[in-house]
Amino acid sequence: MAMEKMSIAKALNESLRKALDTDPKVLIMGEDVGKLGGVFRITDGLQKDFGEDRVIDTPLAESGIVGTAIGLALRGYRPIVEIQFDGFVFPAYDQIVTQLAKMHARALGKIKLPVVVRIPYGGGIGAVEHHSESPEALFAHVAGLKVVSPSNASDAYWMMQQAVQSDDPIIFFEPKRRYWDKGEVETDSIPGPLHRASVARTGSDLTLVAYGPMVKVCLEAAAAAQEEGKSIEVLDLRSMSPIDFDTIQTSVEKTGRLVVVHEAPVFYGSGAEIAARITERCFYHLEAPVLRVGGYHAPYPPARLEDEYLPGLDRVLDAVDRSLAY
Amino acid sequence: MTVESTAARKPRRSSKRTSAVKTPAKTSARTPQSSEPELVQLLTPEGERVEHPDYQIDLTAEELRGLYRDMVLTRRFDAEATALQRQGELGLWASLLGQEAAQIGSGRALRDDDYVFPTYREHGVAWCRGVDPTNLLGMFRGVNHGGWDPNTNNFHLYTIVIGSQTLHATGYAMGVAKDGADSAVIAYFGDGASSQGDVAESFTFSAVYNAPVVFFCQNNQWAISEPTEKQTRVPLYQRAQGFGFPGVRVDGNDVLACLAVTRSALERARRGEGPTLVEAFTYRMGAHTTSDDPTKYRADEERASWEAKDPILRLRTYLEKQQAADEAFFTALEEESEALGKRVREAVRAMPDPDRMAIFDHAYADGNPLVDEERAQFAAYQASFAEEGN
Ligand SMILES: Cc1ncc(C[n+]2csc(CCOP(=O)(O)OP(=O)(O)O)c2C)c(N)n1
């Protein structure tokens, strides 16, 4: 069993390298992905080793990037495209929503669109506007897309492998403020399926569900709550579409309480979907209403206010207390 | 259940701010720009005045000194902002170093009633519009998303999403034409932006509706790490032809040529003859932003070759040759420059963090009950800390 400690960024880089190495049809495309290795260096060194035909610096045009990736996929390639930051996916949103998501169904299953769209997302890095957003719900709402986000290095490595191998289009959200967090990557054995939630910490009093950047915050909250004698279970959703409701249900049937945490605005967010489904499935097990912690219905604020906007330890613990007070 | 019912408490852990994009390692060279097709030039890199059949300009010594002053002060402001970023006072800075002539030349061609749609690097144009330079720093410090009223100086907010503003400029210009006004509109963007669909669509709309808009592309050779040849295989100014309007390439390091060419394009727009694409052929001497490390992707010699074409030096040489400025002028400007640097430094350091409740301000013009509810919850939650005397 090979174990290696690496950052999420490095794990993604290694995973992309492996994908390029294994399958000659895999391509990487995007702005600055070549010589620069991407603004976050996720593709660092790949163009050097695989050439400009495999790791392609594209013109500065997101609609063009995704649109041509669709064409390449139709021709049998497996493009992995990089969108530089969350807020810049919208020029490509049309291609993703009206074309990438629907083409397989439109062709009655005769064609496949194995395209991975990588998007560094979320706040917490002190950036200017359009560099800190969490638009996952906008994609999860669209049938035909799968939407995932790793929270740790091992998942980053393996989920990317699984995304590249998937014949469906995958929107792969990378928690940019966690890029430099290190963790063990088990490079030999494949973990569970891409859509499977994982239990990041076991507990018995309440379930916290999160994904991507918020998993770490929830684990810290659970540790803090432990000191106050509360036993919190933390689930890492990993996939926002589809959602592994079975794992959440099992946990909630045990704990009776659920708090969903994400950076994206609460209104119409993924927490709403989870709350509704779990209320349907677990109505008689719930000791408290499902609570949500997330962003506000306001534009992502300037950097000096983002700590107020983003759910931190205190807001998560506040929701835990409110739930337990029922 | 509301947050009011929960017990007040102290924050259990204050959140740490992590720094932005990590910086990279070492370099590799790139083949230099293949060719420099014909440029409109009125002042050579050596500071010699040359004539161009289509673009004549006759400036008084005072006007020349004015352009020089604008460029020097803009560069000083830009250098101060870069330094402030290094000192941690700004989160990010996008420097215009090397692009002063393109911006001051085009900016000084504008009339007060013209309207400017900038990208995020048009500090020199903002200067020409009378926007206080300290206003430009708020978004880079992270205290606001703009911080000036676009209608005060007819200078729109900076736009980060590449190319979007070219459509806004076109629409604004369509409005100007509908109103029967003779103002013109100018949209700034980069060579990288020329690849965006929005920019192509703005070309289409402006041509079809004969909108009084000037597209001012600063081709500074790079879009972060990608050279212009990754965006286009024809010189950018030639694009215009396919859309049905003229394009012209100007020496972007020649303030006189930038002024003359932009002025002519604006006049054309005012006369109701529609859009023009001006490609200012220039160079980004620094990094793309302070988060970027150009040694990863470009050769040092390239910058050195462009330093020889420095827009400020060449005008200084000309001023001296013409005896249009004396030592006293340069000394006074030096002092003014230092004073500007000091003023900017002090203003930034004194810039307060925004009030927390500002998160909810201006999400809607007409208000929104959901925002009101969240604002009230947020306020109550914040107050729960204060009650503890935190
Ligand atoms: C739609 C969009 N995609 C990507 C980015 C990230 N980005 C910011 S600046 C930049 C390069 C822009 O190059 P260019 O248009 O030539 O202007 P310059 O910065 O060189 O003045 C990129 C890719 C963005 N801001 N917007």
GROMACS .gro file of N, CA and C in nm, chain B residues 170-232:
model
  189
  496THR      N    1  -2.085   4.968  -2.596
  496THR     CA    2  -2.161   4.973  -2.722
  496THR      C    3  -2.306   5.012  -2.696
  497GLY      N    4  -2.365   4.953  -2.596
  497GLY     CA    5  -2.504   4.987  -2.562
  497GLY      C    6  -2.516   5.133  -2.521
  498TYR      N    7  -2.419   5.178  -2.440
  498TYR     CA    8  -2.421   5.318  -2.398
  498TYR      C    9  -2.412   5.409  -2.521
  499ALA      N   10  -2.324   5.371  -2.612
  499ALA     CA   11  -2.307   5.451  -2.734
  499ALA      C   12  -2.435   5.449  -2.819
  500MET      N   13  -2.502   5.335  -2.822
  500MET     CA   14  -2.629   5.329  -2.895
  500MET      C   15  -2.728   5.428  -2.834
  501GLY      N   16  -2.723   5.439  -2.700
  501GLY     CA   17  -2.810   5.534  -2.630
  501GLY      C   18  -2.773   5.677  -2.664
  502VAL      N   19  -2.644   5.704  -2.669
  502VAL     CA   20  -2.597   5.839  -2.704
  502VAL      C   21  -2.651   5.878  -2.841
  503ALA      N   22  -2.641   5.784  -2.935
  503ALA     CA   23  -2.688   5.811  -3.071
  503ALA      C   24  -2.839   5.833  -3.073
  504LYS      N   25  -2.912   5.751  -2.999
  504LYS     CA   26  -3.059   5.767  -2.992
  504LYS      C   27  -3.095   5.904  -2.937
  505ASP      N   28  -3.014   5.952  -2.841
  505ASP     CA   29  -3.041   6.082  -2.781
  505ASP      C   30  -3.003   6.198  -2.872
  506GLY      N   31  -2.937   6.166  -2.981
  506GLY     CA   32  -2.895   6.272  -3.072
  506GLY      C   33  -2.780   6.355  -3.017
  507ALA      N   34  -2.711   6.302  -2.916
  507ALA     CA   35  -2.597   6.374  -2.858
  507ALA      C   36  -2.473   6.352  -2.944
  508ASP      N   37  -2.374   6.437  -2.929
  508ASP     CA   38  -2.253   6.415  -3.007
  508ASP      C   39  -2.136   6.370  -2.921
  509SER      N   40  -2.167   6.309  -2.807
  509SER     CA   41  -2.061   6.251  -2.724
  509SER      C   42  -2.013   6.123  -2.789
  510ALA      N   43  -1.897   6.080  -2.745
  510ALA     CA   44  -1.846   5.951  -2.791
  510ALA      C   45  -1.819   5.864  -2.668
  511VAL      N   46  -1.802   5.736  -2.694
  511VAL     CA   47  -1.778   5.639  -2.587
  511VAL      C   48  -1.650   5.565  -2.621
  512ILE      N   49  -1.575   5.531  -2.518
  512ILE     CA   50  -1.453   5.455  -2.544
  512ILE      C   51  -1.449   5.333  -2.451
  513ALA      N   52  -1.415   5.219  -2.508
  513ALA     CA   53  -1.405   5.095  -2.431
  513ALA      C   54  -1.261   5.048  -2.435
  514TYR      N   55  -1.205   5.023  -2.318
  514TYR     CA   56  -1.069   4.971  -2.309
  514TYR      C   57  -1.072   4.820  -2.288
  515PHE      N   58  -0.979   4.752  -2.348
  515PHE     CA   59  -0.964   4.609  -2.322
  515PHE      C   60  -0.825   4.564  -2.367
  516GLY      N   61  -0.790   4.441  -2.334
  516GLY     CA   62  -0.656   4.391  -2.367
  516GLY      C   63  -0.655   4.300  -2.488
  517ASP      N   64  -0.537   4.261  -2.527
  517ASP     CA   65  -0.524   4.169  -2.642
  517ASP      C   66  -0.587   4.034  -2.609
  518GLY      N   67  -0.574   3.991  -2.483
  518GLY     CA   68  -0.637   3.865  -2.446
  518GLY      C   69  -0.789   3.874  -2.458
  519ALA      N   70  -0.842   3.986  -2.415
  519ALA     CA   71  -0.987   4.005  -2.419
  519ALA      C   72  -1.043   3.997  -2.561
  520SER      N   73  -0.958   4.024  -2.658
  520SER     CA   74  -1.006   4.023  -2.797
  520SER      C   75  -1.058   3.885  -2.836
  521SER      N   76  -1.025   3.781  -2.757
  521SER     CA   77  -1.075   3.647  -2.789
  521SER      C   78  -1.215   3.622  -2.737
  522GLN      N   79  -1.261   3.706  -2.648
  522GLN     CA   80  -1.391   3.680  -2.586
  522GLN      C   81  -1.506   3.704  -2.684
  523GLY      N   82  -1.604   3.619  -2.673
  523GLY     CA   83  -1.726   3.636  -2.753
  523GLY      C   84  -1.788   3.773  -2.733
  524ASP      N   85  -1.788   3.823  -2.611
  524ASP     CA   86  -1.849   3.954  -2.585
  524ASP      C   87  -1.786   4.062  -2.672
  525VAL      N   88  -1.656   4.054  -2.690
  525VAL     CA   89  -1.587   4.156  -2.768
  525VAL      C   90  -1.630   4.146  -2.915
  526ALA      N   91  -1.636   4.024  -2.965
  526ALA     CA   92  -1.682   4.006  -3.104
  526ALA      C   93  -1.826   4.054  -3.117
  527GLU      N   94  -1.907   4.027  -3.019
  527GLU     CA   95  -2.047   4.071  -3.026
  527GLU      C   96  -2.057   4.223  -3.018
  528SER      N   97  -1.969   4.283  -2.942
  528SER     CA   98  -1.972   4.430  -2.935
  528SER      C   99  -1.931   4.490  -3.069
  529PHE      N  100  -1.839   4.424  -3.138
  529PHE     CA  101  -1.801   4.471  -3.272
  529PHE      C  102  -1.922   4.462  -3.365
  530THR      N  103  -1.991   4.350  -3.358
  530THR     CA  104  -2.109   4.332  -3.444
  530THR      C  105  -2.216   4.437  -3.415
  531PHE      N  106  -2.250   4.453  -3.290
  531PHE     CA  107  -2.356   4.549  -3.255
  531PHE      C  108  -2.317   4.692  -3.292
  532SER      N  109  -2.194   4.728  -3.261
  532SER     CA  110  -2.155   4.867  -3.285
  532SER      C  111  -2.154   4.896  -3.435
  533ALA      N  112  -2.116   4.796  -3.515
  533ALA     CA  113  -2.115   4.818  -3.659
  533ALA      C  114  -2.258   4.826  -3.712
  534VAL      N  115  -2.341   4.731  -3.668
  534VAL     CA  116  -2.478   4.726  -3.718
  534VAL      C  117  -2.556   4.853  -3.682
  535TYR      N  118  -2.535   4.902  -3.560
  535TYR     CA  119  -2.609   5.020  -3.514
  535TYR      C  120  -2.528   5.149  -3.529
  536ASN      N  121  -2.414   5.137  -3.592
  536ASN     CA  122  -2.332   5.255  -3.616
  536ASN      C  123  -2.309   5.334  -3.486
  537ALA      N  124  -2.275   5.262  -3.384
  537ALA     CA  125  -2.264   5.325  -3.252
  537ALA      C  126  -2.138   5.410  -3.241
  538PRO      N  127  -2.149   5.525  -3.177
  538PRO     CA  128  -2.032   5.613  -3.162
  538PRO      C  129  -1.937   5.565  -3.052
  539VAL      N  130  -1.867   5.457  -3.083
  539VAL     CA  131  -1.780   5.398  -2.982
  539VAL      C  132  -1.641   5.374  -3.041
  540VAL      N  133  -1.541   5.397  -2.959
  540VAL     CA  134  -1.403   5.366  -2.997
  540VAL      C  135  -1.358   5.249  -2.911
  541PHE      N  136  -1.313   5.144  -2.977
  541PHE     CA  137  -1.258   5.030  -2.905
  541PHE      C  138  -1.108   5.051  -2.894
  542PHE      N  139  -1.062   5.065  -2.771
  542PHE     CA  140  -0.920   5.093  -2.752
  542PHE      C  141  -0.855   4.971  -2.690
  543CYS      N  142  -0.788   4.893  -2.774
  543CYS     CA  143  -0.723   4.771  -2.728
  543CYS      C  144  -0.578   4.801  -2.697
  544GLN      N  145  -0.540   4.783  -2.571
  544GLN     CA  146  -0.398   4.793  -2.537
  544GLN      C  147  -0.337   4.655  -2.554
  545ASN      N  148  -0.271   4.639  -2.666
  545ASN     CA  149  -0.201   4.513  -2.686
  545ASN      C  150  -0.067   4.522  -2.615
  546ASN      N  151  -0.068   4.472  -2.491
  546ASN     CA  152   0.057   4.476  -2.413
  546ASN      C  153   0.133   4.345  -2.427
  547GLN      N  154   0.099   4.271  -2.529
  547GLN     CA  155   0.169   4.148  -2.572
  547GLN      C  156   0.135   4.023  -2.491
  548TRP      N  157   0.074   4.040  -2.377
  548TRP     CA  158   0.052   3.925  -2.290
  548TRP      C  159  -0.087   3.927  -2.227
  549ALA      N  160  -0.145   3.808  -2.216
  549ALA     CA  161  -0.264   3.787  -2.132
  549ALA      C  162  -0.220   3.688  -2.025
  550ILE      N  163  -0.189   3.739  -1.910
  550ILE     CA  164  -0.112   3.664  -1.809
  550ILE      C  165   0.005   3.596  -1.880
  551SER      N  166   0.003   3.462  -1.894
  551SER     CA  167   0.122   3.396  -1.951
  551SER      C  168   0.113   3.374  -2.100
  552GLU      N  169   0.000   3.414  -2.159
  552GLU     CA  170  -0.018   3.379  -2.300
  552GLU      C  171   0.013   3.497  -2.392
  553PRO      N  172   0.105   3.475  -2.485
  553PRO     CA  173   0.139   3.582  -2.579
  553PRO      C  174   0.024   3.606  -2.676
  554THR      N  175   0.029   3.722  -2.742
  554THR     CA  176  -0.080   3.760  -2.831
  554THR      C  177  -0.106   3.655  -2.939
  555GLU      N  178   0.001   3.585  -2.981
  555GLU     CA  179  -0.024   3.487  -3.088
  555GLU      C  180  -0.111   3.370  -3.042
  556LYS      N  181  -0.134   3.359  -2.912
  556LYS     CA  182  -0.230   3.259  -2.863
  556LYS      C  183  -0.374   3.312  -2.870
  557GLN      N  184  -0.388   3.437  -2.910
  557GLN     CA  185  -0.524   3.494  -2.921
  557GLN      C  186  -0.562   3.520  -3.066
  558THR      N  187  -0.464   3.545  -3.149
  558THR     CA  188  -0.498   3.587  -3.285
  558THR      C  189  -0.385   3.556  -3.381
   0.00000   0.00000   0.00000
